Amino acid sequence: MDTRKLQDDIDAGKVNDVEIIPPEIVQSELKSKIIKAQKMYDLHPSPNNLDKLIRAEVDLEHAIRDNECLIKGCVHKKYIKVVE
């Protein structure tokens, strides 16, 4: 994904109804998810709540590793880089 070009076009008004959520915000939201899952597990330790906590931690690890951002909206194919 050519996020730089996409963001430039969003800023210039060439692309509407699309928003790029930067990695810092994605990671912050995932950290909040971990805190919530930890509180739930602390209150009600169960295999299900432990699984939710572990999944939340893994989600954050992957987001950090991949420097993930989120894109809201539909993006034209010209912004997508095809890797072979």
XYZ file of N, CA and C in Angstrom:
252
model
N 0.857 -1.165 0.000
C 0.000 0.000 0.000
C 0.903 1.228 0.000
N 0.666 2.118 -0.917
C 1.422 3.371 -0.971
C 0.727 4.379 -0.055
N 0.973 4.237 1.242
C 0.277 5.080 2.222
C 0.695 6.540 2.133
N 1.936 6.783 1.733
C 2.397 8.176 1.610
C 1.606 8.911 0.524
N 1.496 8.291 -0.649
C 0.740 8.897 -1.755
C -0.736 9.009 -1.381
N -1.265 7.976 -0.748
C -2.664 8.001 -0.333
C -2.909 9.145 0.643
N -2.040 9.299 1.647
C -2.216 10.378 2.620
C -2.093 11.741 1.948
N -1.146 11.878 1.015
C -1.013 13.141 0.276
C -2.302 13.469 -0.470
N -2.897 12.460 -1.105
C -4.131 12.681 -1.860
C -5.326 12.931 -0.942
N -5.337 12.313 0.227
C -6.383 12.608 1.216
C -6.265 14.062 1.647
N -5.033 14.477 1.975
C -4.792 15.853 2.422
C -5.145 16.876 1.345
N -4.923 16.503 0.078
C -5.207 17.411 -1.037
C -6.680 17.393 -1.442
N -7.476 16.527 -0.821
C -8.892 16.448 -1.151
C -9.191 15.621 -2.387
N -8.197 14.896 -2.894
C -8.402 14.057 -4.077
C -9.077 12.727 -3.733
N -8.966 12.326 -2.463
C -9.570 11.078 -1.992
C -10.469 11.421 -0.817
N -11.713 10.984 -0.904
C -12.683 11.263 0.155
C -13.090 9.975 0.856
N -13.583 10.124 2.078
C -14.119 9.002 2.856
C -13.087 7.906 3.112
N -11.812 8.303 3.202
C -10.739 7.368 3.527
C -9.902 8.004 4.623
N -9.518 7.183 5.598
C -8.691 7.674 6.699
C -7.616 6.638 7.001
N -6.392 7.108 7.196
C -5.303 6.224 7.595
C -5.102 6.385 9.095
N -5.224 5.284 9.816
C -4.994 5.276 11.259
C -3.535 4.865 11.459
N -2.689 5.755 12.003
C -1.256 5.462 12.109
C -0.945 4.363 13.129
N 0.235 3.753 12.993
C 0.620 2.656 13.886
C 0.540 3.009 15.372
N 0.870 4.232 15.737
C 0.850 4.619 17.149
C -0.557 4.491 17.734
N -1.545 4.881 16.969
C -2.931 4.803 17.449
C -3.406 3.350 17.460
N -3.033 2.594 16.438
C -3.385 1.171 16.398
C -2.818 0.473 17.636
N -1.551 0.735 17.933
C -0.910 0.102 19.084
C -1.532 0.562 20.395
N -1.887 1.817 20.481
C -2.533 2.330 21.690
C -3.868 1.631 21.932
N -4.640 1.453 20.878
C -5.922 0.755 21.006
C -5.722 -0.702 21.425
N -4.695 -1.329 20.873
C -4.429 -2.719 21.232
C -3.943 -2.837 22.680
N -3.184 -1.848 23.142
C -2.763 -1.840 24.550
C -3.981 -1.708 25.462
N -4.935 -0.890 25.059
C -6.173 -0.755 25.835
C -6.926 -2.081 25.887
N -6.895 -2.795 24.777
C -7.546 -4.110 24.718
C -6.873 -5.089 25.686
N -5.546 -5.009 25.792
C -4.818 -5.871 26.729
C -5.203 -5.537 28.162
N -5.258 -4.254 28.479
C -5.622 -3.832 29.839
C -7.014 -4.342 30.197
N -7.937 -4.198 29.270
C -9.307 -4.673 29.500
C -9.337 -6.193 29.697
N -8.599 -6.907 28.853
C -8.564 -8.368 28.960
C -7.898 -8.803 30.265
N -6.868 -8.074 30.687
C -6.192 -8.407 31.940
C -7.126 -8.204 33.126
N -7.870 -7.103 33.114
C -8.828 -6.843 34.192
C -9.895 -7.935 34.245
N -10.384 -8.327 33.086
C -11.403 -9.374 33.031
C -10.837 -10.691 33.565
N -9.605 -10.997 33.176
C -8.987 -12.235 33.652
C -8.746 -12.179 35.161
N -8.317 -11.013 35.661
C -8.082 -10.870 37.101
C -9.374 -11.064 37.895
N -10.476 -10.554 37.359
C -11.767 -10.695 38.042
C -12.336 -12.105 37.932
N -12.157 -12.697 36.760
C -12.739 -14.016 36.481
C -11.716 -14.876 35.740
N -10.737 -15.430 36.469
C -9.738 -16.259 35.785
C -10.388 -17.526 35.210
N -10.360 -17.615 33.925
C -10.923 -18.785 33.242
C -10.092 -19.029 31.986
N -10.153 -20.226 31.449
C -9.423 -20.492 30.206
C -9.840 -19.545 29.073
N -11.121 -19.237 28.997
C -11.614 -18.344 27.948
C -11.026 -16.939 28.104
N -11.027 -16.414 29.325
C -10.481 -15.074 29.549
C -8.966 -15.053 29.370
N -8.304 -16.147 29.710
C -6.864 -16.240 29.468
C -6.583 -16.232 27.973
N -7.379 -16.958 27.199
C -7.220 -16.959 25.739
C -7.389 -15.558 25.169
N -8.372 -14.819 25.663
C -8.592 -13.453 25.186
C -7.399 -12.563 25.505
N -6.834 -12.729 26.686
C -5.663 -11.946 27.076
C -4.469 -12.286 26.195
N -4.242 -13.553 25.979
C -3.110 -13.976 25.145
C -3.281 -13.479 23.714
N -4.485 -13.590 23.173
C -4.737 -13.101 21.805
C -4.506 -11.601 21.701
N -4.912 -10.857 22.720
C -4.704 -9.407 22.718
C -3.214 -9.085 22.727
N -2.444 -9.834 23.506
C -0.996 -9.605 23.556
C -0.335 -9.947 22.226
N -0.759 -11.034 21.617
C -0.208 -11.429 20.317
C -0.578 -10.402 19.247
N -1.798 -9.904 19.286
C -2.215 -8.873 18.326
C -1.292 -7.660 18.408
N -0.979 -7.228 19.627
C -0.085 -6.081 19.795
C 1.314 -6.407 19.289
N 1.821 -7.578 19.620
C 3.153 -7.976 19.143
C 3.225 -7.929 17.622
N 2.203 -8.436 16.966
C 2.193 -8.447 15.499
C 2.086 -7.034 14.939
N 1.271 -6.207 15.562
C 1.114 -4.827 15.088
C 2.424 -4.064 15.205
N 3.157 -4.298 16.287
C 4.458 -3.642 16.466
C 5.454 -4.186 15.448
N 5.505 -5.496 15.321
C 6.442 -6.133 14.390
C 6.252 -5.634 12.961
N 4.984 -5.533 12.547
C 4.674 -5.173 11.166
C 4.465 -3.679 10.965
N 4.538 -2.901 12.054
C 4.282 -1.459 11.989
C 2.946 -1.193 11.285
N 1.914 -1.918 11.731
C 0.606 -1.880 11.082
C -0.099 -0.541 11.248
N -0.729 -0.123 10.165
C -1.677 0.978 10.218
C -3.016 0.400 9.765
N -4.078 1.142 9.971
C -5.388 0.729 9.480
C -5.873 1.757 8.482
N -6.578 1.296 7.487
C -7.149 2.199 6.498
C -8.652 2.000 6.508
N -9.365 3.097 6.796
C -10.831 3.075 6.801
C -11.312 3.597 5.460
N -12.234 2.871 4.863
C -12.798 3.295 3.589
C -12.306 2.418 2.453
N -12.764 2.745 1.260
C -12.380 2.004 0.058
C -11.252 2.741 -0.643
N -10.224 1.991 -1.003
C -9.034 2.578 -1.614
C -8.939 2.111 -3.062
N -8.656 3.046 -3.957
C -8.495 2.728 -5.376
C -7.262 1.847 -5.565
N -7.314 0.978 -6.552
C -6.227 0.026 -6.781
C -4.894 0.690 -7.112
N -4.903 1.943 -7.549
C -3.636 2.590 -7.898
C -2.738 2.805 -6.676
N -3.299 2.709 -5.476
C -2.504 2.879 -4.260
C -1.954 1.556 -3.735
N -2.356 0.456 -4.350
C -1.962 -0.865 -3.868
C -0.762 -1.357 -4.666
N 0.297 -1.704 -3.933
C 1.505 -2.231 -4.559
C 1.402 -3.752 -4.588
N 1.524 -4.321 -5.771
C 1.480 -5.773 -5.917
C 2.911 -6.295 -5.830
N 3.135 -7.226 -4.913
C 4.462 -7.809 -4.723
C 4.414 -9.252 -5.194
N 5.361 -9.601 -6.030
C 5.399 -10.980 -6.543
C 6.532 -11.747 -5.934
